PDB file of C-alpha atoms in Angstrom:
ATOM      1  CA  MET A   1     -23.684 -83.165  -7.630  1.00 52.00           C
ATOM      2  CA  THR A   2     -24.605 -81.858  -4.209  1.00 55.00           C
ATOM      3  CA  LEU A   3     -23.238 -82.973  -0.928  1.00 55.00           C
ATOM      4  CA  ILE A   4     -25.724 -83.686   1.839  1.00 55.00           C
ATOM      5  CA  ASN A   5     -24.189 -83.313   5.276  1.00 55.00           C
ATOM      6  CA  GLU A   6     -25.755 -85.013   8.231  1.00 54.00           C
ATOM      7  CA  PRO A   7     -23.992 -84.900  11.577  1.00 57.00           C
ATOM      8  CA  SER A   8     -24.139 -88.632  12.263  1.00 56.00           C
ATOM      9  CA  ALA A   9     -23.734 -90.012   8.741  1.00 55.00           C
ATOM     10  CA  ALA A  10     -20.955 -90.047   6.193  1.00 54.00           C
ATOM     11  CA  PRO A  11     -21.295 -87.676   3.226  1.00 54.00           C
ATOM     12  CA  VAL A  12     -23.829 -88.876   0.659  1.00 52.00           C
ATOM     13  CA  TYR A  13     -23.722 -87.869  -2.984  1.00 51.00           C
ATOM     14  CA  ASP A  14     -26.892 -87.527  -5.021  1.00 53.00           C
ATOM     15  CA  SER A  15     -25.338 -88.932  -8.204  1.00 48.00           C
ATOM     16  CA  PRO A  16     -23.808 -92.381  -8.378  1.00 51.00           C
ATOM     17  CA  ILE A  17     -20.090 -92.638  -9.038  1.00 52.00           C
ATOM     18  CA  GLU A  18     -19.130 -95.052 -11.786  1.00 49.00           C
ATOM     19  CA  PRO A  19     -16.951 -97.884 -10.611  1.00 48.00           C
ATOM     20  CA  PRO A  20     -13.598 -98.144 -12.411  1.00 50.00           C
ATOM     21  CA  SER A  21     -14.587-101.514 -13.889  1.00 51.00           C
ATOM     22  CA  ASP A  22     -17.176 -99.826 -16.138  1.00 54.00           C
ATOM     23  CA  ARG A  23     -14.518 -97.932 -18.082  1.00 59.00           C
ATOM     24  CA  ASN A  24     -13.741 -98.984 -21.611  1.00 63.00           C
ATOM     25  CA  PRO A  25     -10.264-100.564 -21.661  1.00 60.00           C
ATOM     26  CA  ASP A  26     -10.016-100.069 -25.423  1.00 77.00           C
ATOM     27  CA  ALA A  27     -10.385 -96.292 -25.022  1.00 77.00           C
ATOM     28  CA  ILE A  28      -7.678 -96.228 -22.352  1.00 78.00           C
ATOM     29  CA  ASP A  29      -5.356 -98.266 -24.577  1.00 78.00           C
ATOM     30  CA  ARG A  30      -5.962 -95.833 -27.437  1.00 80.00           C
ATOM     31  CA  LEU A  31      -5.149 -92.870 -25.195  1.00 83.00           C
ATOM     32  CA  GLU A  32      -1.920 -94.547 -24.106  1.00 82.00           C
ATOM     33  CA  THR A  33      -1.057 -95.215 -27.741  1.00 82.00           C
ATOM     34  CA  PHE A  34      -1.693 -91.537 -28.557  1.00 82.00           C
ATOM     35  CA  LEU A  35       0.769 -90.693 -25.799  1.00 85.00           C
ATOM     36  CA  TYR A  36       3.376 -93.042 -27.291  1.00 86.00           C
ATOM     37  CA  LEU A  37       3.005 -91.444 -30.729  1.00 86.00           C
ATOM     38  CA  THR A  38       3.456 -87.879 -29.463  1.00 88.00           C
ATOM     39  CA  PRO A  39       6.479 -86.409 -31.265  1.00 90.00           C
ATOM     40  CA  VAL A  40       9.639 -86.095 -29.144  1.00 89.00           C
ATOM     41  CA  MET A  41       7.842 -86.397 -25.767  1.00 90.00           C
ATOM     42  CA  GLY A  42       6.338 -89.812 -26.508  1.00 88.00           C
ATOM     43  CA  VAL A  43       9.747 -91.486 -26.490  1.00 90.00           C
ATOM     44  CA  LEU A  44       9.999 -91.596 -22.685  1.00 91.00           C
ATOM     45  CA  PRO A  45       6.619 -93.308 -22.092  1.00 90.00           C
ATOM     46  CA  SER A  46       7.436 -95.673 -24.974  1.00 88.00           C
ATOM     47  CA  MET A  47      10.749 -96.622 -23.398  1.00 88.00           C
ATOM     48  CA  TRP A  48       9.063 -97.133 -20.038  1.00 89.00           C
ATOM     49  CA  ALA A  49       6.380 -99.363 -21.584  1.00 86.00           C
ATOM     50  CA  ILE A  50       9.010-101.494 -23.327  1.00 84.00           C
ATOM     51  CA  TYR A  51      11.055-101.714 -20.136  1.00 87.00           C
ATOM     52  CA  ARG A  52       8.034-102.851 -18.119  1.00 85.00           C
ATOM     53  CA  CYS A  53       6.688-105.210 -20.850  1.00 81.00           C
ATOM     54  CA  GLN A  54       3.169-104.910 -19.416  1.00 74.00           C
ATOM     55  CA  ARG A  55       1.462-103.928 -22.644  1.00 74.00           C
ATOM     56  CA  ASP A  56      -0.055-106.060 -25.347  1.00 79.00           C
ATOM     57  CA  ARG A  57       1.882-106.935 -28.467  1.00 79.00           C
ATOM     58  CA  ARG A  58       0.324-104.215 -30.609  1.00 82.00           C
ATOM     59  CA  GLN A  59       1.139-101.439 -28.152  1.00 83.00           C
ATOM     60  CA  LEU A  60       4.712-102.647 -27.789  1.00 84.00           C
ATOM     61  CA  ALA A  61       5.075-102.559 -31.580  1.00 84.00           C
ATOM     62  CA  VAL A  62       3.819 -98.961 -31.602  1.00 86.00           C
ATOM     63  CA  CYS A  63       6.277 -98.102 -28.820  1.00 87.00           C
ATOM     64  CA  ARG A  64       9.185 -99.554 -30.790  1.00 88.00           C
ATOM     65  CA  LEU A  65       8.030 -97.696 -33.910  1.00 88.00           C
ATOM     66  CA  SER A  66       7.821 -94.435 -31.968  1.00 90.00           C
ATOM     67  CA  ILE A  67      11.330 -94.879 -30.589  1.00 91.00           C
ATOM     68  CA  LEU A  68      12.724 -95.785 -34.005  1.00 90.00           C
ATOM     69  CA  LEU A  69      11.131 -92.735 -35.622  1.00 91.00           C
ATOM     70  CA  ALA A  70      12.403 -90.436 -32.873  1.00 93.00           C
ATOM     71  CA  PHE A  71      15.970 -91.714 -33.007  1.00 93.00           C
ATOM     72  CA  THR A  72      15.993 -91.632 -36.807  1.00 92.00           C
ATOM     73  CA  TRP A  73      14.854 -88.017 -36.688  1.00 94.00           C
ATOM     74  CA  LEU A  74      17.348 -87.163 -33.940  1.00 94.00           C
ATOM     75  CA  SER A  75      20.287 -88.672 -35.828  1.00 94.00           C
ATOM     76  CA  ALA A  76      19.292 -86.861 -39.046  1.00 94.00           C
ATOM     77  CA  TYR A  77      18.743 -83.618 -37.130  1.00 94.00           C
ATOM     78  CA  LEU A  78      22.109 -83.743 -35.388  1.00 94.00           C
ATOM     79  CA  SER A  79      24.090 -84.810 -38.448  1.00 93.00           C
ATOM     80  CA  LEU A  80      22.528 -82.127 -40.660  1.00 90.00           C
ATOM     81  CA  ASN A  81      23.088 -79.521 -37.949  1.00 91.00           C
ATOM     82  CA  VAL A  82      26.750 -80.489 -37.550  1.00 90.00           C
ATOM     83  CA  GLY A  83      27.170 -80.463 -41.325  1.00 89.00           C
ATOM     84  CA  ALA A  84      25.646 -76.990 -41.543  1.00 87.00           C
ATOM     85  CA  ASP A  85      27.951 -75.746 -38.775  1.00 86.00           C
ATOM     86  CA  LEU A  86      31.005 -77.167 -40.531  1.00 85.00           C
ATOM     87  CA  ALA A  87      29.946 -75.703 -43.884  1.00 83.00           C
ATOM     88  CA  GLY A  88      29.665 -72.237 -42.393  1.00 77.00           C
ATOM     89  CA  ALA A  89      27.680 -69.464 -44.037  1.00 76.00           C
ATOM     90  CA  SER A  90      27.893 -70.962 -47.503  1.00 80.00           C
ATOM     91  CA  THR A  91      25.036 -72.162 -49.660  1.00 86.00           C
ATOM     92  CA  VAL A  92      25.809 -75.749 -48.633  1.00 85.00           C
ATOM     93  CA  GLY A  93      25.185 -74.813 -44.998  1.00 85.00           C
ATOM     94  CA  LEU A  94      21.862 -73.223 -45.861  1.00 86.00           C
ATOM     95  CA  ARG A  95      20.827 -76.260 -47.880  1.00 91.00           C
ATOM     96  CA  LEU A  96      21.665 -78.540 -44.957  1.00 89.00           C
ATOM     97  CA  LEU A  97      19.619 -76.362 -42.610  1.00 89.00           C
ATOM     98  CA  PHE A  98      16.734 -76.512 -45.096  1.00 92.00           C
ATOM     99  CA  LEU A  99      16.996 -80.329 -45.189  1.00 92.00           C
ATOM    100  CA  ASN A 100      17.073 -80.251 -41.397  1.00 92.00           C
ATOM    101  CA  SER A 101      13.780 -78.368 -41.297  1.00 93.00           C
ATOM    102  CA  LEU A 102      12.277 -80.803 -43.820  1.00 94.00           C
ATOM    103  CA  ALA A 103      13.346 -83.773 -41.678  1.00 93.00           C
ATOM    104  CA  THR A 104      11.808 -82.198 -38.568  1.00 93.00           C
ATOM    105  CA  SER A 105       8.573 -81.330 -40.359  1.00 95.00           C
ATOM    106  CA  GLY A 106       8.424 -84.832 -41.828  1.00 94.00           C
ATOM    107  CA  TYR A 107       8.852 -86.436 -38.400  1.00 93.00           C
ATOM    108  CA  PHE A 108       6.042 -84.355 -36.921  1.00 94.00           C
ATOM    109  CA  LEU A 109       3.743 -84.988 -39.900  1.00 94.00           C
ATOM    110  CA  VAL A 110       4.372 -88.756 -39.805  1.00 92.00           C
ATOM    111  CA  SER A 111       3.598 -88.782 -36.078  1.00 92.00           C
ATOM    112  CA  LEU A 112       0.387 -86.834 -36.626  1.00 93.00           C
ATOM    113  CA  TRP A 113      -0.545 -89.104 -39.537  1.00 92.00           C
ATOM    114  CA  LEU A 114      -0.067 -92.175 -37.314  1.00 90.00           C
ATOM    115  CA  MET A 115      -2.261 -90.527 -34.680  1.00 90.00           C
ATOM    116  CA  MET A 116      -4.928 -89.934 -37.324  1.00 91.00           C
ATOM    117  CA  LEU A 117      -4.732 -93.608 -38.355  1.00 88.00           C
ATOM    118  CA  LEU A 118      -5.092 -94.589 -34.700  1.00 86.00           C
ATOM    119  CA  TRP A 119      -8.140 -92.336 -34.396  1.00 88.00           C
ATOM    120  CA  GLN A 120      -9.688 -94.062 -37.409  1.00 86.00           C
ATOM    121  CA  LYS A 121      -8.787 -97.475 -35.899  1.00 82.00           C
ATOM    122  CA  LYS A 122      -6.617 -98.436 -38.868  1.00 84.00           C
ATOM    123  CA  SER A 123      -3.327-100.294 -38.968  1.00 80.00           C
ATOM    124  CA  LEU A 124      -0.302 -98.324 -37.742  1.00 78.00           C
ATOM    125  CA  ARG A 125       2.240 -99.669 -40.211  1.00 78.00           C
ATOM    126  CA  LEU A 126       4.935 -97.726 -42.010  1.00 77.00           C
ATOM    127  CA  PRO A 127       6.709 -99.396 -44.926  1.00 80.00           C
ATOM    128  CA  GLY A 128      10.259-100.259 -43.897  1.00 76.00           C
ATOM    129  CA  PHE A 129      10.066 -98.727 -40.426  1.00 77.00           C
ATOM    130  CA  SER A 130       7.507-101.146 -38.985  1.00 75.00           C
ATOM    131  CA  ALA A 131       9.462-104.210 -40.087  1.00 70.00           C
ATOM    132  CA  LEU A 132      12.661-102.721 -38.677  1.00 74.00           C
ATOM    133  CA  ALA A 133      10.962-101.812 -35.385  1.00 72.00           C
ATOM    134  CA  GLU A 134       9.463-105.288 -34.966  1.00 72.00           C
ATOM    135  CA  ARG A 135      12.754-107.070 -35.524  1.00 71.00           C
ATOM    136  CA  LYS A 136      14.127-108.549 -32.313  1.00 58.00           C
ATOM    137  CA  LEU A 137      17.581-107.602 -31.112  1.00 47.00           C
ATOM    138  CA  ARG A 138      19.929-110.524 -30.552  1.00 38.00           C
TER     139      ARG A 138
END
């Protein structure tokens, strides 16, 4: 892409620029959904999307699922960490820390698995969690 400068004319580019209307909206939606499923960091964009309610129904369901997974992991992480601190340097404390690492690894693997399902354009449903995430609060 070279820029041709003429003193009396505006800059002219030798390659045409694609107008924004030619972009694939499905690809942009998938990228946004990848962002929502990012472990730990995807919670904030998910909360913002739910607050704004400007997404389609499927994306809002993924946002709610992402938030539910993150808060489930966070509550398990904090409770196991507090339990390990209260147990001290005993074997119970070490077992709780081991369970804590399993919970964290499981959360990251589930998030990556959901991203893989999204990449393959499959359904993003988790047994138990999806039904709980789609339930409306009263």
